[in-house]
């Protein structure tokens, strides 16, 4: 007897979810998201503000977008994610709907319900899609995990460390100075 086949979803299914339902689509599987905590949002605001200020001061061409912001990782209709922070340096990837292709830098802030997604599923997906740098900020562990896919470097830092941003040569984020 053949095994039942799992249904594969598309981006159309994401857009047809009830209003206010947040979900991501990875390889045709839907992953629902819980609302973020207040601490999650404080970290999101602090980091995105620092990154945007740096880009503005350097008169850079990159753009910072925060969730909910659609990222269509592959050229198919089976992958749609909403990273907490996306830094996109190629303006040709940006449309009114979001980003088509891999952002240069993605930061995910771990929530209790997103731990497996952020540490495993998204790590693999972002690397294979061509993201240059991926940070996992884990408030429960007070840790930052940095994956620089271009140089194949990884690092683990605490909330008392200053972390160098790999896609820039002169930018670091001092987590001890963040109000979190």
Short mmCIF file of N, CA and C in Angstrom, two decimals:
data_model
loop_
_atom_site.label_atom_id
_atom_site.label_comp_id
_atom_site.label_asym_id
_atom_site.label_seq_id
_atom_site.Cartn_x
_atom_site.Cartn_y
_atom_site.Cartn_z
N UNK A 1 0.85 -1.17 0.00
CA UNK A 1 0.00 0.00 0.00
C UNK A 1 0.90 1.24 0.00
N UNK A 2 0.64 2.19 -0.90
CA UNK A 2 1.47 3.39 -0.95
C UNK A 2 1.22 4.29 0.26
N UNK A 3 2.27 5.00 0.66
CA UNK A 3 2.16 5.95 1.75
C UNK A 3 1.42 7.20 1.30
N UNK A 4 0.62 7.79 2.18
CA UNK A 4 -0.06 9.03 1.79
C UNK A 4 0.98 10.14 1.57
N UNK A 5 0.73 10.96 0.57
CA UNK A 5 1.65 12.04 0.27
C UNK A 5 1.30 13.28 1.06
N UNK A 6 2.33 13.93 1.56
CA UNK A 6 2.14 15.18 2.28
C UNK A 6 1.87 16.28 1.25
N UNK A 7 0.93 17.14 1.57
CA UNK A 7 0.60 18.23 0.66
C UNK A 7 1.71 19.27 0.69
N UNK A 8 2.11 19.75 -0.46
CA UNK A 8 3.07 20.84 -0.56
C UNK A 8 2.30 22.13 -0.84
N UNK A 9 2.64 23.15 -0.08
CA UNK A 9 1.96 24.43 -0.19
C UNK A 9 2.78 25.39 -1.05
N UNK A 10 2.13 26.47 -1.47
CA UNK A 10 2.78 27.49 -2.28
C UNK A 10 2.58 28.86 -1.63
N UNK A 11 3.22 29.85 -2.19
CA UNK A 11 3.09 31.22 -1.71
C UNK A 11 1.63 31.67 -1.78
N UNK A 12 0.89 31.20 -2.76
CA UNK A 12 -0.55 31.53 -2.85
C UNK A 12 -1.28 31.09 -1.59
N UNK A 13 -0.90 29.92 -1.05
CA UNK A 13 -1.54 29.44 0.20
C UNK A 13 -1.22 30.38 1.36
N UNK A 14 -0.01 30.91 1.41
CA UNK A 14 0.36 31.87 2.46
C UNK A 14 -0.51 33.12 2.35
N UNK A 15 -0.64 33.64 1.14
CA UNK A 15 -1.43 34.86 0.94
C UNK A 15 -2.93 34.63 1.15
N UNK A 16 -3.37 33.38 1.13
CA UNK A 16 -4.78 33.07 1.36
C UNK A 16 -5.10 32.71 2.82
N UNK A 17 -4.11 32.81 3.70
CA UNK A 17 -4.37 32.57 5.12
C UNK A 17 -5.27 33.67 5.67
N UNK A 18 -6.00 33.39 6.73
CA UNK A 18 -6.85 34.44 7.32
C UNK A 18 -6.04 35.66 7.74
N UNK A 19 -6.64 36.81 7.63
CA UNK A 19 -6.00 38.08 7.99
C UNK A 19 -5.37 37.99 9.37
N UNK A 20 -4.11 38.42 9.48
CA UNK A 20 -3.43 38.43 10.76
C UNK A 20 -2.68 37.15 11.09
N UNK A 21 -2.85 36.11 10.30
CA UNK A 21 -2.14 34.85 10.54
C UNK A 21 -0.73 34.98 9.97
N UNK A 22 0.26 34.78 10.83
CA UNK A 22 1.65 34.85 10.37
C UNK A 22 2.19 33.45 10.19
N UNK A 23 2.80 33.23 9.03
CA UNK A 23 3.37 31.93 8.73
C UNK A 23 4.49 32.09 7.71
N UNK A 24 5.35 31.10 7.69
CA UNK A 24 6.42 31.05 6.70
C UNK A 24 6.28 29.75 5.93
N UNK A 25 6.90 29.73 4.76
CA UNK A 25 6.81 28.57 3.88
C UNK A 25 8.23 28.17 3.50
N UNK A 26 8.61 26.96 3.86
CA UNK A 26 9.94 26.47 3.53
C UNK A 26 9.80 25.11 2.86
N UNK A 27 10.26 25.06 1.63
CA UNK A 27 10.19 23.84 0.82
C UNK A 27 8.78 23.26 0.78
N UNK A 28 7.79 24.15 0.69
CA UNK A 28 6.41 23.71 0.55
C UNK A 28 5.70 23.37 1.84
N UNK A 29 6.37 23.54 2.99
CA UNK A 29 5.75 23.27 4.28
C UNK A 29 5.46 24.59 4.98
N UNK A 30 4.27 24.70 5.55
CA UNK A 30 3.88 25.91 6.27
C UNK A 30 4.28 25.78 7.74
N UNK A 31 4.90 26.85 8.25
CA UNK A 31 5.27 26.94 9.65
C UNK A 31 4.60 28.19 10.22
N UNK A 32 3.69 27.99 11.17
CA UNK A 32 2.96 29.11 11.77
C UNK A 32 3.83 29.77 12.84
N UNK A 33 3.65 31.07 13.01
CA UNK A 33 4.47 31.83 13.96
C UNK A 33 3.60 32.44 15.04
N UNK A 34 4.09 32.35 16.27
CA UNK A 34 3.41 32.99 17.41
C UNK A 34 3.80 34.46 17.46
N UNK A 35 2.99 35.29 18.09
CA UNK A 35 3.37 36.70 18.23
C UNK A 35 4.66 36.82 19.04
N UNK A 36 5.51 37.79 18.70
CA UNK A 36 6.77 37.96 19.42
C UNK A 36 6.55 38.57 20.80
N UNK A 37 7.51 38.32 21.69
CA UNK A 37 7.46 38.89 23.03
C UNK A 37 7.94 40.35 23.00
N UNK A 38 7.72 41.03 24.10
CA UNK A 38 8.17 42.42 24.22
C UNK A 38 9.70 42.50 24.13
N UNK A 39 10.40 41.59 24.79
CA UNK A 39 11.87 41.58 24.75
C UNK A 39 12.36 41.36 23.32
N UNK A 40 11.72 40.46 22.61
CA UNK A 40 12.05 40.20 21.21
C UNK A 40 11.96 41.50 20.41
N UNK A 41 10.88 42.24 20.62
CA UNK A 41 10.66 43.48 19.87
C UNK A 41 11.66 44.57 20.27
N UNK A 42 12.05 44.59 21.54
CA UNK A 42 13.06 45.57 21.98
C UNK A 42 14.41 45.29 21.30
N UNK A 43 14.78 44.03 21.22
CA UNK A 43 16.03 43.67 20.56
C UNK A 43 15.94 44.01 19.07
N UNK A 44 14.80 43.69 18.46
CA UNK A 44 14.59 43.99 17.05
C UNK A 44 14.75 45.48 16.77
N UNK A 45 14.12 46.31 17.58
CA UNK A 45 14.20 47.75 17.39
C UNK A 45 15.62 48.26 17.59
N UNK A 46 16.29 47.82 18.66
CA UNK A 46 17.65 48.28 18.94
C UNK A 46 18.61 47.92 17.82
N UNK A 47 18.57 46.66 17.37
CA UNK A 47 19.48 46.23 16.32
C UNK A 47 19.19 46.91 14.98
N UNK A 48 17.93 46.98 14.62
CA UNK A 48 17.59 47.58 13.32
C UNK A 48 17.94 49.06 13.30
N UNK A 49 17.77 49.73 14.42
CA UNK A 49 18.13 51.15 14.50
C UNK A 49 19.64 51.33 14.32
N UNK A 50 20.44 50.51 15.01
CA UNK A 50 21.91 50.60 14.87
C UNK A 50 22.36 50.35 13.44
N UNK A 51 21.78 49.33 12.83
CA UNK A 51 22.17 48.98 11.46
C UNK A 51 21.77 50.10 10.49
N UNK A 52 20.56 50.59 10.62
CA UNK A 52 20.10 51.67 9.73
C UNK A 52 20.93 52.93 9.93
N UNK A 53 21.26 53.26 11.18
CA UNK A 53 22.10 54.44 11.45
C UNK A 53 23.47 54.29 10.81
N UNK A 54 24.06 53.11 10.92
CA UNK A 54 25.38 52.86 10.31
C UNK A 54 25.30 53.07 8.80
N UNK A 55 24.30 52.47 8.17
CA UNK A 55 24.17 52.59 6.71
C UNK A 55 23.96 54.05 6.31
N UNK A 56 23.13 54.77 7.06
CA UNK A 56 22.90 56.19 6.77
C UNK A 56 24.18 57.01 6.91
N UNK A 57 24.93 56.77 7.98
CA UNK A 57 26.17 57.52 8.22
C UNK A 57 27.20 57.28 7.12
N UNK A 58 27.22 56.07 6.59
CA UNK A 58 28.18 55.71 5.54
C UNK A 58 27.63 56.02 4.14
N UNK A 59 26.39 56.54 4.12
CA UNK A 59 25.69 56.78 2.85
C UNK A 59 25.70 55.52 1.98
N UNK A 60 25.42 54.41 2.66
CA UNK A 60 25.44 53.11 2.00
C UNK A 60 24.21 52.87 1.15
N UNK A 61 24.32 51.86 0.33
CA UNK A 61 23.23 51.54 -0.58
C UNK A 61 22.33 50.42 -0.06
N UNK A 62 22.71 49.80 1.05
CA UNK A 62 21.90 48.70 1.58
C UNK A 62 20.65 49.23 2.27
N UNK A 63 19.65 48.36 2.36
CA UNK A 63 18.38 48.71 2.99
C UNK A 63 18.11 47.72 4.12
N UNK A 64 17.60 48.23 5.23
CA UNK A 64 17.23 47.40 6.38
C UNK A 64 15.72 47.26 6.41
N UNK A 65 15.24 46.04 6.48
CA UNK A 65 13.80 45.79 6.59
C UNK A 65 13.56 44.86 7.77
N UNK A 66 12.46 45.12 8.48
CA UNK A 66 12.13 44.29 9.64
C UNK A 66 10.82 43.55 9.40
N UNK A 67 10.65 42.46 10.12
CA UNK A 67 9.45 41.64 10.00
C UNK A 67 8.23 42.44 10.45
N UNK A 68 7.10 42.22 9.80
CA UNK A 68 6.89 41.27 8.70
C UNK A 68 7.33 41.87 7.37
N UNK A 69 8.32 41.26 6.76
CA UNK A 69 8.85 41.65 5.46
C UNK A 69 9.09 40.37 4.68
N UNK A 70 8.46 40.26 3.53
CA UNK A 70 8.50 39.04 2.74
C UNK A 70 9.84 38.86 2.04
N UNK A 71 10.41 37.68 2.21
CA UNK A 71 11.62 37.29 1.49
C UNK A 71 11.30 36.01 0.73
N UNK A 72 11.40 36.10 -0.58
CA UNK A 72 11.18 34.96 -1.46
C UNK A 72 12.56 34.42 -1.81
N UNK A 73 13.02 33.42 -1.06
CA UNK A 73 14.41 32.97 -1.14
C UNK A 73 14.81 32.37 -2.47
N UNK A 74 13.95 31.61 -3.05
CA UNK A 74 14.29 30.90 -4.29
C UNK A 74 13.38 31.35 -5.41
N UNK A 75 13.73 30.95 -6.61
CA UNK A 75 12.90 31.31 -7.76
C UNK A 75 11.80 30.27 -7.95
N UNK A 76 11.18 29.88 -6.87
CA UNK A 76 10.03 28.99 -6.96
C UNK A 76 8.96 29.53 -6.02
N UNK A 77 7.83 28.92 -6.00
CA UNK A 77 6.74 29.43 -5.16
C UNK A 77 6.56 28.60 -3.89
N UNK A 78 7.63 27.97 -3.41
CA UNK A 78 7.54 27.11 -2.23
C UNK A 78 8.39 27.61 -1.06
N UNK A 79 8.91 28.85 -1.15
CA UNK A 79 9.74 29.39 -0.08
C UNK A 79 9.42 30.86 0.15
N UNK A 80 8.96 31.15 1.36
CA UNK A 80 8.59 32.50 1.77
C UNK A 80 8.91 32.60 3.25
N UNK A 81 9.82 33.51 3.62
CA UNK A 81 10.16 33.69 5.03
C UNK A 81 10.02 35.16 5.40
N UNK A 82 9.94 35.40 6.69
CA UNK A 82 9.87 36.76 7.24
C UNK A 82 10.94 36.90 8.31
N UNK A 83 12.22 37.08 7.90
CA UNK A 83 13.28 37.24 8.90
C UNK A 83 13.01 38.44 9.78
N UNK A 84 13.50 38.39 11.02
CA UNK A 84 13.31 39.53 11.91
C UNK A 84 13.97 40.77 11.33
N UNK A 85 15.20 40.63 10.83
CA UNK A 85 15.90 41.74 10.19
C UNK A 85 16.54 41.21 8.91
N UNK A 86 16.32 41.95 7.82
CA UNK A 86 16.94 41.64 6.54
C UNK A 86 17.70 42.87 6.07
N UNK A 87 18.94 42.67 5.66
CA UNK A 87 19.73 43.73 5.06
C UNK A 87 19.96 43.33 3.62
N UNK A 88 19.46 44.16 2.71
CA UNK A 88 19.53 43.88 1.28
C UNK A 88 20.36 44.97 0.62
N UNK A 89 21.44 44.57 -0.05
CA UNK A 89 22.34 45.55 -0.68
C UNK A 89 22.13 45.66 -2.19
N UNK A 90 21.44 44.72 -2.78
CA UNK A 90 21.14 44.76 -4.21
C UNK A 90 19.70 45.23 -4.38
N UNK A 91 19.53 46.50 -4.74
CA UNK A 91 18.18 47.09 -4.86
C UNK A 91 17.34 46.39 -5.93
N UNK A 92 17.98 45.70 -6.86
CA UNK A 92 17.24 44.98 -7.90
C UNK A 92 16.44 43.81 -7.32
N UNK A 93 16.78 43.39 -6.11
CA UNK A 93 16.04 42.30 -5.46
C UNK A 93 14.77 42.78 -4.79
N UNK A 94 14.63 44.10 -4.65
CA UNK A 94 13.49 44.66 -3.90
C UNK A 94 12.33 45.00 -4.82
N UNK A 95 11.14 44.58 -4.38
CA UNK A 95 9.90 44.90 -5.08
C UNK A 95 8.91 45.42 -4.05
N UNK A 96 7.73 45.79 -4.50
CA UNK A 96 6.70 46.21 -3.56
C UNK A 96 6.28 45.08 -2.63
N UNK A 97 6.46 43.84 -3.05
CA UNK A 97 6.08 42.69 -2.23
C UNK A 97 7.16 42.29 -1.22
N UNK A 98 8.41 42.69 -1.44
CA UNK A 98 9.49 42.31 -0.53
C UNK A 98 10.80 42.13 -1.25
N UNK A 99 11.51 41.07 -0.90
CA UNK A 99 12.82 40.77 -1.47
C UNK A 99 12.75 39.45 -2.23
N UNK A 100 13.17 39.49 -3.48
CA UNK A 100 13.23 38.28 -4.29
C UNK A 100 14.69 37.85 -4.37
N UNK A 101 15.01 36.75 -3.72
CA UNK A 101 16.39 36.29 -3.63
C UNK A 101 16.89 36.47 -2.21
N UNK A 102 18.13 36.13 -2.00
CA UNK A 102 18.71 36.12 -0.66
C UNK A 102 19.15 37.52 -0.23
N UNK A 103 18.73 37.98 0.95
CA UNK A 103 19.31 39.19 1.52
C UNK A 103 20.80 38.94 1.81
N UNK A 104 21.55 40.01 1.98
CA UNK A 104 22.97 39.88 2.29
C UNK A 104 23.18 39.44 3.74
N UNK A 105 22.34 39.95 4.63
CA UNK A 105 22.50 39.67 6.06
C UNK A 105 21.13 39.48 6.66
N UNK A 106 20.97 38.41 7.41
CA UNK A 106 19.71 38.13 8.10
C UNK A 106 20.00 37.94 9.58
N UNK A 107 19.13 38.53 10.40
CA UNK A 107 19.18 38.31 11.85
C UNK A 107 17.83 37.74 12.27
N UNK A 108 17.89 36.63 12.98
CA UNK A 108 16.70 36.04 13.59
C UNK A 108 16.85 36.14 15.10
N UNK A 109 15.80 36.59 15.78
CA UNK A 109 15.77 36.66 17.23
C UNK A 109 14.93 35.49 17.71
N UNK A 110 15.54 34.61 18.47
CA UNK A 110 14.91 33.34 18.85
C UNK A 110 13.77 33.58 19.84
N UNK A 111 12.66 32.96 19.55
CA UNK A 111 11.52 32.88 20.46
C UNK A 111 11.39 31.42 20.87
N UNK A 112 10.71 31.13 21.98
CA UNK A 112 10.57 29.72 22.39
C UNK A 112 10.02 28.83 21.26
N UNK A 113 9.08 29.34 20.49
CA UNK A 113 8.49 28.54 19.43
C UNK A 113 9.29 28.50 18.14
N UNK A 114 10.36 29.31 18.03
CA UNK A 114 11.11 29.36 16.78
C UNK A 114 12.50 28.72 16.89
N UNK A 115 12.83 28.18 18.04
CA UNK A 115 14.18 27.67 18.29
C UNK A 115 14.65 26.68 17.21
N UNK A 116 13.88 25.66 16.93
CA UNK A 116 14.25 24.65 15.94
C UNK A 116 14.36 25.27 14.55
N UNK A 117 13.43 26.15 14.23
CA UNK A 117 13.45 26.82 12.92
C UNK A 117 14.72 27.65 12.75
N UNK A 118 15.03 28.48 13.73
CA UNK A 118 16.15 29.41 13.61
C UNK A 118 17.50 28.70 13.61
N UNK A 119 17.66 27.70 14.48
CA UNK A 119 18.94 27.03 14.62
C UNK A 119 19.22 25.98 13.56
N UNK A 120 18.19 25.40 12.98
CA UNK A 120 18.42 24.29 12.06
C UNK A 120 17.84 24.53 10.67
N UNK A 121 16.54 24.64 10.58
CA UNK A 121 15.89 24.72 9.28
C UNK A 121 16.33 25.98 8.53
N UNK A 122 16.25 27.13 9.19
CA UNK A 122 16.62 28.38 8.52
C UNK A 122 18.12 28.48 8.29
N UNK A 123 18.91 27.98 9.21
CA UNK A 123 20.36 27.99 9.02
C UNK A 123 20.72 27.32 7.69
N UNK A 124 20.20 26.14 7.46
CA UNK A 124 20.46 25.42 6.22
C UNK A 124 19.87 26.17 5.02
N UNK A 125 18.64 26.62 5.17
CA UNK A 125 17.95 27.28 4.05
C UNK A 125 18.66 28.57 3.64
N UNK A 126 19.02 29.39 4.62
CA UNK A 126 19.69 30.65 4.32
C UNK A 126 21.04 30.41 3.66
N UNK A 127 21.77 29.46 4.17
CA UNK A 127 23.09 29.16 3.58
C UNK A 127 22.94 28.71 2.13
N UNK A 128 22.03 27.80 1.88
CA UNK A 128 21.88 27.27 0.52
C UNK A 128 21.26 28.28 -0.44
N UNK A 129 20.54 29.28 0.08
CA UNK A 129 19.92 30.29 -0.77
C UNK A 129 20.89 31.42 -1.16
N UNK A 130 22.04 31.51 -0.48
CA UNK A 130 23.02 32.52 -0.82
C UNK A 130 23.11 33.71 0.11
N UNK A 131 22.50 33.62 1.30
CA UNK A 131 22.65 34.68 2.30
C UNK A 131 24.14 34.74 2.66
N UNK A 132 24.68 35.94 2.74
CA UNK A 132 26.11 36.09 3.04
C UNK A 132 26.42 35.91 4.53
N UNK A 133 25.52 36.42 5.39
CA UNK A 133 25.76 36.38 6.83
C UNK A 133 24.44 36.17 7.56
N UNK A 134 24.48 35.32 8.59
CA UNK A 134 23.28 35.00 9.37
C UNK A 134 23.62 35.04 10.84
N UNK A 135 22.83 35.83 11.59
CA UNK A 135 23.00 35.91 13.04
C UNK A 135 21.76 35.32 13.71
N UNK A 136 21.99 34.53 14.74
CA UNK A 136 20.92 34.04 15.59
C UNK A 136 21.12 34.70 16.95
N UNK A 137 20.19 35.54 17.34
CA UNK A 137 20.25 36.23 18.62
C UNK A 137 19.29 35.50 19.56
N UNK A 138 19.84 34.92 20.62
CA UNK A 138 19.04 34.10 21.52
C UNK A 138 18.93 34.77 22.90
N UNK A 139 17.82 35.48 23.16
CA UNK A 139 17.66 36.18 24.44
C UNK A 139 17.67 35.25 25.65
N UNK A 140 17.12 34.05 25.53
CA UNK A 140 17.08 33.13 26.67
C UNK A 140 18.49 32.68 27.08
N UNK A 141 19.38 32.56 26.12
CA UNK A 141 20.76 32.14 26.40
C UNK A 141 21.71 33.32 26.49
N UNK A 142 21.23 34.53 26.19
CA UNK A 142 22.08 35.72 26.11
C UNK A 142 23.29 35.47 25.21
N UNK A 143 23.02 34.87 24.06
CA UNK A 143 24.07 34.48 23.10
C UNK A 143 23.73 34.97 21.70
N UNK A 144 24.79 35.20 20.93
CA UNK A 144 24.66 35.55 19.52
C UNK A 144 25.51 34.55 18.75
N UNK A 145 24.92 33.88 17.80
CA UNK A 145 25.63 32.92 16.95
C UNK A 145 25.75 33.55 15.57
N UNK A 146 26.98 33.68 15.09
CA UNK A 146 27.25 34.36 13.83
C UNK A 146 27.78 33.36 12.81
N UNK A 147 27.14 33.35 11.65
CA UNK A 147 27.55 32.49 10.54
C UNK A 147 27.88 33.38 9.35
N UNK A 148 29.17 33.46 9.01
CA UNK A 148 29.59 34.20 7.83
C UNK A 148 29.80 33.15 6.74
N UNK A 149 28.82 33.01 5.87
CA UNK A 149 28.86 31.94 4.88
C UNK A 149 29.90 32.18 3.79
N UNK A 150 30.26 33.44 3.55
CA UNK A 150 31.28 33.73 2.53
C UNK A 150 32.65 33.21 2.96
N UNK A 151 33.03 33.50 4.19
CA UNK A 151 34.35 33.09 4.67
C UNK A 151 34.30 31.76 5.42
N UNK A 152 33.09 31.23 5.58
CA UNK A 152 32.86 29.99 6.30
C UNK A 152 33.33 30.08 7.75
N UNK A 153 33.23 31.28 8.32
CA UNK A 153 33.55 31.50 9.73
C UNK A 153 32.28 31.42 10.56
N UNK A 154 32.42 30.94 11.78
CA UNK A 154 31.32 30.97 12.73
C UNK A 154 31.85 31.51 14.05
N UNK A 155 30.98 32.08 14.83
CA UNK A 155 31.37 32.60 16.13
C UNK A 155 30.21 32.58 17.09
N UNK A 156 30.54 32.50 18.35
CA UNK A 156 29.52 32.54 19.41
C UNK A 156 29.93 33.63 20.38
N UNK A 157 28.97 34.51 20.70
CA UNK A 157 29.24 35.67 21.53
C UNK A 157 28.17 35.78 22.61
N UNK A 158 28.50 36.57 23.64
CA UNK A 158 27.53 36.81 24.71
C UNK A 158 26.96 38.21 24.56
N UNK A 159 25.96 38.52 25.36
CA UNK A 159 25.35 39.84 25.33
C UNK A 159 26.26 40.91 25.96
N UNK A 160 27.46 40.53 26.39
CA UNK A 160 28.42 41.52 26.88
C UNK A 160 29.54 41.76 25.86
N UNK A 161 29.46 41.13 24.70
CA UNK A 161 30.50 41.24 23.67
C UNK A 161 30.15 42.26 22.60
N UNK A 162 31.20 42.66 21.89
CA UNK A 162 31.05 43.47 20.69
C UNK A 162 31.26 42.52 19.51
N UNK A 163 30.32 42.53 18.57
CA UNK A 163 30.33 41.56 17.47
C UNK A 163 30.58 42.29 16.16
N UNK A 164 31.61 41.85 15.44
CA UNK A 164 31.94 42.43 14.14
C UNK A 164 30.96 41.93 13.09
N UNK A 165 30.51 42.85 12.25
CA UNK A 165 29.59 42.51 11.16
C UNK A 165 30.44 42.12 9.95
N UNK A 166 30.23 40.93 9.45
CA UNK A 166 31.07 40.40 8.38
C UNK A 166 30.89 41.05 7.02
N UNK A 167 29.70 41.57 6.72
CA UNK A 167 29.50 42.16 5.40
C UNK A 167 30.07 43.56 5.31
N UNK A 168 30.54 44.11 6.43
CA UNK A 168 31.18 45.42 6.45
C UNK A 168 32.56 45.27 7.10
N UNK A 169 33.46 46.20 6.78
CA UNK A 169 34.82 46.10 7.33
C UNK A 169 35.01 46.92 8.60
N UNK A 170 34.07 47.82 8.90
CA UNK A 170 34.28 48.72 10.02
C UNK A 170 33.05 48.89 10.91
N UNK A 171 32.24 47.85 10.99
CA UNK A 171 31.01 47.95 11.77
C UNK A 171 30.94 46.81 12.76
N UNK A 172 30.75 47.16 14.00
CA UNK A 172 30.52 46.15 15.03
C UNK A 172 29.34 46.61 15.89
N UNK A 173 28.70 45.65 16.51
CA UNK A 173 27.58 45.93 17.40
C UNK A 173 27.98 45.50 18.80
N UNK A 174 27.99 46.47 19.70
CA UNK A 174 28.34 46.23 21.09
C UNK A 174 27.07 45.89 21.86
N UNK A 175 26.86 44.61 22.09
CA UNK A 175 25.64 44.17 22.75
C UNK A 175 25.55 44.66 24.18
N UNK A 176 26.68 44.96 24.81
CA UNK A 176 26.64 45.45 26.19
C UNK A 176 26.05 46.85 26.25
N UNK A 177 26.04 47.56 25.11
CA UNK A 177 25.51 48.92 25.07
C UNK A 177 24.02 48.96 24.69
N UNK A 178 23.49 47.81 24.27
CA UNK A 178 22.07 47.76 23.92
C UNK A 178 21.23 47.78 25.17
N UNK A 179 20.11 48.40 25.07
CA UNK A 179 19.21 48.50 26.23
C UNK A 179 18.24 47.32 26.22
N UNK A 180 18.80 46.11 26.48
CA UNK A 180 17.96 44.90 26.44
C UNK A 180 18.13 44.09 27.71
#
